[in-house]
Short mmCIF file of C-alpha atoms and ligand atoms in Angstrom, two decimals:
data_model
loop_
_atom_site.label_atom_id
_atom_site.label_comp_id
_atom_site.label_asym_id
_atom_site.label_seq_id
_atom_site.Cartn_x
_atom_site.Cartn_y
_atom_site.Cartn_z
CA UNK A 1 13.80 15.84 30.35
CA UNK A 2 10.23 15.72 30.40
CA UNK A 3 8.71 13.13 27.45
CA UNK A 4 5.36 14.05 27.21
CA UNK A 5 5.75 14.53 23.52
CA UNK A 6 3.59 11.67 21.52
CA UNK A 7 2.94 10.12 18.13
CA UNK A 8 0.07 8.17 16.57
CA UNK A 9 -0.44 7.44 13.40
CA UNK A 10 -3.38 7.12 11.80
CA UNK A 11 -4.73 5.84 8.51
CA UNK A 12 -7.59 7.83 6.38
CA UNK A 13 -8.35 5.75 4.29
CA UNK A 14 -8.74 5.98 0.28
CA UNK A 15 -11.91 7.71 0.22
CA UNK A 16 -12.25 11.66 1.51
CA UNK A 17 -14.08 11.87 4.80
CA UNK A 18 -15.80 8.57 4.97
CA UNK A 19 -13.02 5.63 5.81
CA UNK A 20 -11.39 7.12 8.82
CA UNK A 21 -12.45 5.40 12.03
CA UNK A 22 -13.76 7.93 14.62
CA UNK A 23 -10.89 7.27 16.90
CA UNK A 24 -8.33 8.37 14.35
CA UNK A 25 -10.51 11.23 13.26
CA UNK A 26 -10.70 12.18 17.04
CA UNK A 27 -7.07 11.63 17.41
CA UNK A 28 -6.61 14.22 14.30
CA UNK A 29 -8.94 16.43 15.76
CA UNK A 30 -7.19 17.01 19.51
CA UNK A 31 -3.42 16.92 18.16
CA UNK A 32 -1.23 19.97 18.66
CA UNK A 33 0.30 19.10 14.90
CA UNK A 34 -0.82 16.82 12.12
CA UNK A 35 1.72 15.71 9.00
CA UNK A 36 -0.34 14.44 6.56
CA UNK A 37 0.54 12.51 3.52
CA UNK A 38 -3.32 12.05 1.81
CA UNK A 39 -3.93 11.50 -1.92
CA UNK A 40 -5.23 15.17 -3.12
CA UNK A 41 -6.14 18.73 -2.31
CA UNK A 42 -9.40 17.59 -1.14
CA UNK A 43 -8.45 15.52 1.04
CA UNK A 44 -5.51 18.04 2.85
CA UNK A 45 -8.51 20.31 3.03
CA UNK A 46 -10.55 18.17 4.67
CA UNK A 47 -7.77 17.71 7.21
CA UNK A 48 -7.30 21.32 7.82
CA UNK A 49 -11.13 21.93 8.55
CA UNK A 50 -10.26 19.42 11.55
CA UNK A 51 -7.16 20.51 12.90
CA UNK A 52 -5.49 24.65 12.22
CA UNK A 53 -2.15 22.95 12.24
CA UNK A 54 -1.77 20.57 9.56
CA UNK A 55 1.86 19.93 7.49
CA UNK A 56 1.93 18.13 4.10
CA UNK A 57 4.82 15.42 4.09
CA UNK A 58 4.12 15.94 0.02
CA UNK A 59 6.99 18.49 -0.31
CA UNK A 60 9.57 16.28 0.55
CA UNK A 61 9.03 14.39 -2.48
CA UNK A 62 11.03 15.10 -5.12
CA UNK A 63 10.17 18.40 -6.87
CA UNK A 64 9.49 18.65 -10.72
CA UNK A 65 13.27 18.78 -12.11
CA UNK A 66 14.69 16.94 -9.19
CA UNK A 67 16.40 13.72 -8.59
CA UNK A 68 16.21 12.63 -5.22
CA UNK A 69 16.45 9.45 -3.31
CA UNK A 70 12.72 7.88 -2.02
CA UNK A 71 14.87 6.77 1.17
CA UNK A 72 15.76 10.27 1.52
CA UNK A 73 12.71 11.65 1.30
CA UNK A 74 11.11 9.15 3.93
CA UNK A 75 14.06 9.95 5.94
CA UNK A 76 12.89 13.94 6.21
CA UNK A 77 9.46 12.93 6.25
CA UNK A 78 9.95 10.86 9.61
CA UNK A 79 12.72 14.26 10.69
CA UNK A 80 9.95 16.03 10.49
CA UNK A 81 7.65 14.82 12.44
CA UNK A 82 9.99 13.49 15.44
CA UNK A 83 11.22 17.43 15.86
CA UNK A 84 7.81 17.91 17.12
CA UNK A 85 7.33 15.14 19.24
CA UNK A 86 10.62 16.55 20.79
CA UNK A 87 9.50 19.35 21.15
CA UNK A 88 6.63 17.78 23.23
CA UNK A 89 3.76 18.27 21.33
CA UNK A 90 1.02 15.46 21.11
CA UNK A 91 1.49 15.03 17.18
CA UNK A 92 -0.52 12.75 14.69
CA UNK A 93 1.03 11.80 11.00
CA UNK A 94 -2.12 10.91 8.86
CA UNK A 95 -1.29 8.40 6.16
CA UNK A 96 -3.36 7.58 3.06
CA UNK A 97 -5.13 3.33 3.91
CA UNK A 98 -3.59 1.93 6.13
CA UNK A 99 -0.75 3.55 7.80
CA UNK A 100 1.60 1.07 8.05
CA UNK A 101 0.26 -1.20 4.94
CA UNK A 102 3.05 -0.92 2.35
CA UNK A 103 4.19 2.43 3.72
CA UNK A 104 7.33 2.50 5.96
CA UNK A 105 7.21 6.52 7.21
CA UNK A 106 4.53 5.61 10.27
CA UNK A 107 6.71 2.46 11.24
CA UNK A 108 10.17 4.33 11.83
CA UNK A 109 8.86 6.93 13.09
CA UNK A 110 7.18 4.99 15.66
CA UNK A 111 10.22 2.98 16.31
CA UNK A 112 12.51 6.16 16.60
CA UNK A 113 9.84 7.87 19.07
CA UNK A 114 9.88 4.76 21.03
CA UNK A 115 13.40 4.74 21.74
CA UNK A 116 13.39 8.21 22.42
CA UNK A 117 11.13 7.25 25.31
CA UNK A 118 7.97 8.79 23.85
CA UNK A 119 4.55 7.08 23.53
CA UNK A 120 3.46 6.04 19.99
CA UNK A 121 1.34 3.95 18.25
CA UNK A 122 -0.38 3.20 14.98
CA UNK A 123 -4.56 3.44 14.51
CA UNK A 124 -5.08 1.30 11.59
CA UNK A 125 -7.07 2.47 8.29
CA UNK A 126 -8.97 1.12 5.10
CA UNK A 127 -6.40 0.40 2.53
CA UNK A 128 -6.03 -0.24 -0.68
CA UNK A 129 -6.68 -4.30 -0.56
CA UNK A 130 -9.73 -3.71 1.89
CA UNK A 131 -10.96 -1.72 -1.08
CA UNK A 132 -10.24 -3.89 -3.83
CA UNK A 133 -11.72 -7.45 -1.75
CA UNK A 134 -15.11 -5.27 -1.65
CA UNK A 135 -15.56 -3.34 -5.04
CA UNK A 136 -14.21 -6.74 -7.26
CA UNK A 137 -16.36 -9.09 -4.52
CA UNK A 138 -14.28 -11.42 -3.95
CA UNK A 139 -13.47 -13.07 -0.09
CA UNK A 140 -9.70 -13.44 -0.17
CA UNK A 141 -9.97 -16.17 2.57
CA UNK A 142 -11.89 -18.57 -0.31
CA UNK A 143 -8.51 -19.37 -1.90
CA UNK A 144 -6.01 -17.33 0.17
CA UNK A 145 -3.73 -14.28 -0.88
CA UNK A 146 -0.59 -13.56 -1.68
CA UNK A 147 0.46 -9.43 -1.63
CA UNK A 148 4.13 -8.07 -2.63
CA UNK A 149 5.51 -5.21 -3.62
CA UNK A 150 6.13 -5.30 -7.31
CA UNK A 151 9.79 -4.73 -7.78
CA UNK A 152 10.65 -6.49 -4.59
CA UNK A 153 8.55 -9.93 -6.43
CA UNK A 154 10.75 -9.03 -9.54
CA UNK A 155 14.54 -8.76 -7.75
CA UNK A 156 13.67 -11.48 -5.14
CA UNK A 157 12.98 -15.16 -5.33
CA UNK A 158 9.29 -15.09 -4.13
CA UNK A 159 6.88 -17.92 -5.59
CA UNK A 160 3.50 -17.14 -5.95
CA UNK A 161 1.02 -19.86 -5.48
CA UNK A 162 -1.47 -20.25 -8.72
CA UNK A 163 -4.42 -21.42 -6.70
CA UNK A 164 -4.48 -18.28 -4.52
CA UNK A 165 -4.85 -14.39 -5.52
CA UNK A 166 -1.70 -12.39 -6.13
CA UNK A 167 -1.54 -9.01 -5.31
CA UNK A 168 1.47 -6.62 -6.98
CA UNK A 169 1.50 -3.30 -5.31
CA UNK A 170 3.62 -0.33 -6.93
CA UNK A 171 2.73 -1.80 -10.33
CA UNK A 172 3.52 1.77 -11.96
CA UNK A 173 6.94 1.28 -10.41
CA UNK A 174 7.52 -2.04 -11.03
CA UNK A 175 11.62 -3.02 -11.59
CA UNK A 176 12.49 0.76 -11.22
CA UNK A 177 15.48 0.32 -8.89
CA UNK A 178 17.06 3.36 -8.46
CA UNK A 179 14.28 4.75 -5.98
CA UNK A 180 13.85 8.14 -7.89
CA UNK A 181 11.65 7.67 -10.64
CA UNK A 182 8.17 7.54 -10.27
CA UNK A 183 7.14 5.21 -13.04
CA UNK A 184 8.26 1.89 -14.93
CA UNK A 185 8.03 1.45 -18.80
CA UNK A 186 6.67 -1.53 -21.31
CA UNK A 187 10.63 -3.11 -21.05
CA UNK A 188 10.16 -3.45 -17.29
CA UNK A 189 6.97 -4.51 -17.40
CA UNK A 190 7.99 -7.20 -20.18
CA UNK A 191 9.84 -9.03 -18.14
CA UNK A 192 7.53 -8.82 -15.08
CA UNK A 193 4.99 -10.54 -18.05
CA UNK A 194 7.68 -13.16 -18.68
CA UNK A 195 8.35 -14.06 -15.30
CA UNK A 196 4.73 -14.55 -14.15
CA UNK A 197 4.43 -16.47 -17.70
CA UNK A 198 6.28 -19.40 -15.45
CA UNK A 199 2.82 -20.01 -13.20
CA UNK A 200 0.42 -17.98 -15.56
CA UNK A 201 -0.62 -18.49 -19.30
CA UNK A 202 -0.06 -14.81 -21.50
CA UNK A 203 -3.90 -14.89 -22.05
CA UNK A 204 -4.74 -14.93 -18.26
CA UNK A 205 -7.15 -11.85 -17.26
CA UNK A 206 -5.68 -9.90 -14.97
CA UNK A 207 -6.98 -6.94 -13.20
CA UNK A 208 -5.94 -3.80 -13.05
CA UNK A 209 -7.73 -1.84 -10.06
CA UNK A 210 -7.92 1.67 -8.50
CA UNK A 211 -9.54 2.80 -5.68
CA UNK A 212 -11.83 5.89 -6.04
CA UNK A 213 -10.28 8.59 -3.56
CA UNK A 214 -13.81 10.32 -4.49
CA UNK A 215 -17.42 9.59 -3.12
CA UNK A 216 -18.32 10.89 -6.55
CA UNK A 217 -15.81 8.34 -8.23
CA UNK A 218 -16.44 5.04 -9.47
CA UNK A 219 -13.46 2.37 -9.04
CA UNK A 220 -10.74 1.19 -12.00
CA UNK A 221 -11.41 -2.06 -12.34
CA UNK A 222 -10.00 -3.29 -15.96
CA UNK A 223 -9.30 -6.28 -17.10
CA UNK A 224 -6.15 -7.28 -19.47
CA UNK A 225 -4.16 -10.33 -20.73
CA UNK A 226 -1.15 -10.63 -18.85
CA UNK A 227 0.46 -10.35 -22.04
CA UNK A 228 -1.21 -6.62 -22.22
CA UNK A 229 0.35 -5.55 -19.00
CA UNK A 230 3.99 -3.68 -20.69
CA UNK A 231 1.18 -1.49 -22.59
CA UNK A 232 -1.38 -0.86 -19.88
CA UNK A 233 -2.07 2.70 -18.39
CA UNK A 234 -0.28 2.29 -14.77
CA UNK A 235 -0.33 5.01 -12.45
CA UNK A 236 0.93 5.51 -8.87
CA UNK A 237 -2.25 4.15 -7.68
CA UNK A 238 -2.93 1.09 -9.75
CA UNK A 239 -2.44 -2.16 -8.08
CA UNK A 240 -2.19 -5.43 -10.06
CA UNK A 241 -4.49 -8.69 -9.10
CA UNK A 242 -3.71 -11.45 -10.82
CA UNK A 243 -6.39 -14.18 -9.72
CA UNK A 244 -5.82 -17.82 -9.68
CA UNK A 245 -5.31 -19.71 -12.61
CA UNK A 246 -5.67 -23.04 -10.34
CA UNK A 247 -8.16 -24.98 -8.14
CA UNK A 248 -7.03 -25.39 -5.08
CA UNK A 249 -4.97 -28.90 -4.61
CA UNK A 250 -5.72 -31.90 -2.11
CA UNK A 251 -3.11 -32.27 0.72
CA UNK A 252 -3.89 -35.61 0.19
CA UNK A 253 -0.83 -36.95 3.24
CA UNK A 254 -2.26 -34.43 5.41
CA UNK A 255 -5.87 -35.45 5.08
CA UNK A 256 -4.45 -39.27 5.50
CA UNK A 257 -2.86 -38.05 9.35
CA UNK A 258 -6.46 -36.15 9.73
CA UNK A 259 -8.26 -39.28 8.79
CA UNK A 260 -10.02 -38.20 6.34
CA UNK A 261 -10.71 -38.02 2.86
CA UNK A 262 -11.17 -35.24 -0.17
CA UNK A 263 -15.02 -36.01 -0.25
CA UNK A 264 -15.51 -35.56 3.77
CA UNK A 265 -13.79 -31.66 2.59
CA UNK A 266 -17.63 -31.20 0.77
C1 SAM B 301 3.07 3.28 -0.89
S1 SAM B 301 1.73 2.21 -1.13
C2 SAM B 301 0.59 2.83 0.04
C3 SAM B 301 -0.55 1.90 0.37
C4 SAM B 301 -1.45 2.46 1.45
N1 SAM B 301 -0.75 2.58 2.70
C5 SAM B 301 -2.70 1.61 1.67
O1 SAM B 301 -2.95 1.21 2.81
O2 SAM B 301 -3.44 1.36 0.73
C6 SAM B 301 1.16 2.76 -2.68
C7 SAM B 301 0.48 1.65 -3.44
O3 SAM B 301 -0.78 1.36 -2.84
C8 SAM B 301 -1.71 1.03 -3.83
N2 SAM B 301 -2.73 2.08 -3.88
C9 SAM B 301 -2.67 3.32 -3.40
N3 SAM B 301 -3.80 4.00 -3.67
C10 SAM B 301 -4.58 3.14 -4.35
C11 SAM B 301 -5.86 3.23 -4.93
N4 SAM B 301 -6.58 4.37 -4.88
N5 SAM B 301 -6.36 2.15 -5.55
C12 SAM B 301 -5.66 0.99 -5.63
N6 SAM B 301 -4.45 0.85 -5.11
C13 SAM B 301 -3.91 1.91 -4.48
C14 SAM B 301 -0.96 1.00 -5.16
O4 SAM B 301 -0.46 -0.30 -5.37
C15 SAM B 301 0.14 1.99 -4.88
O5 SAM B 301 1.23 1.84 -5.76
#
């Protein structure tokens, strides 16, 4: 069996055209397929005017009037695009950001190709957070970061450390466990509010930010109460910062082993 078949995934970014790197946009360019899975007409268009072969991975979404498993979906999605590496063509899946940033179609299907015995790999792309650190300005190494997925932070135990930013992707999904809805509601969202209440005060600003997919577009960047979050306008594309509500604190035992003191930290 001949495996000259391969897959690469790349990342386009948020923004049409202008946040792909060149190697992913020459990958695109010089593939026999591309699935794409990009945030609007404009930006499947754009794809098309670089490649004659290019496959939306939108239709395996659920359709208006159907209930259908996420997992499923992402299942067909990755189907899809191994039949053609099988079929030995030199294919390239095209993800919205960062491919493999809080997006799990580019990482199976790179693990099934793999074990098939084909080449693949994974070109890496602008997401959502590179966005957000520059339009809000803010250096995410001057406190740290902390990033989850919303209803993942919600069912599991995480603990999110008040001196450092917190990040809540999937915020319009947030608590919606059955994987086939595509957005939460204000009860949801409630007790997301009470359970951050534990580390945040209600009255803490938190931001609610979207990335313009647009060069025309300017960025969502609005700030709320945590308290305001169960009646905020969420979308697919909002993503949650909630910034630190303390300074950083003194390691005071480590400094001790180090020799030094708070002042010497300037
Ligand atoms: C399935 S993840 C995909 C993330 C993507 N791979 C990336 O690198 O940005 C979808 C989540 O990413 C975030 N996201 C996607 N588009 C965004 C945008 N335009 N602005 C802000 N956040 C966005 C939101 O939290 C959204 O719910």
């Amino acid at each position: 069996m001949s495996n000259s078949g391969s897959l690469i995934c790349v990342g386009t970014g948020l923004n049409l055209a202008g946040q792909i790197s060149v190697l992913s946009k020459s990958y695109i360019e010089h593939a026999d397929v591309v699935f794409a899975l990009v945030p609007d007409g404009f930006a499947q268009t754009w794809l098309e005017r670089l490649n004659k072969d290019v496959r939306s991975l939108q239709g395996y979404y659920a359709q208006p009037g159907e209930i259908k498993n996420r997992r499923d979906s992402y299942e067909q999605m990755v189907e899809a695009v191994l039949s053609e590496v099988r079929a030995n063509k030199r294919v390239v899946c095209a993800l919205y950001g960062h491919p493999g940033v809080f997006a799990c179609v580019g990482h199976i299907a790179i693990k099934r190709a793999r074990q098939l015995g084909y080449r693949a790999k994974m070109e890496p792309g602008i997401s959502a957070e590179a966005c957000l650190w520059a339009d809000l300005g803010i250096d995410p190494g001057y406190s740290g970061h902390q990033s989850f997925e919303a209803s993942q932070f919600m069912f599991y135990g995480h603990q999110p450390d008040p001196t450092t930013h917190l990040l809540l992707w999937q915020i319009g999904i947030a608590g919606e466990h059955t994987l086939t809805e595509f957005v939460t509601n204000s009860e949801r969202l409630q007790v997301l509010v009470e359970l951050l209440n534990q580390w945040y005060p209600l009255d803490h600003q938190v931001v609610l930010y979207e990335a313009p997919n647009l060069p025309i577009d300017k960025p969502r960047i609005e700030s709320i109460e945590l308290q305001q979050l169960p009646e905020a306008q969420l979308s697919s594309i909002t993503t949650l910062l909630v910034p630190p509500v303390q300074r950083l604190q003194v390691n005071h035992q480590v400094l001790a082993k180090l020799g030094i003191t708070e002042a010497d930290l300037g």
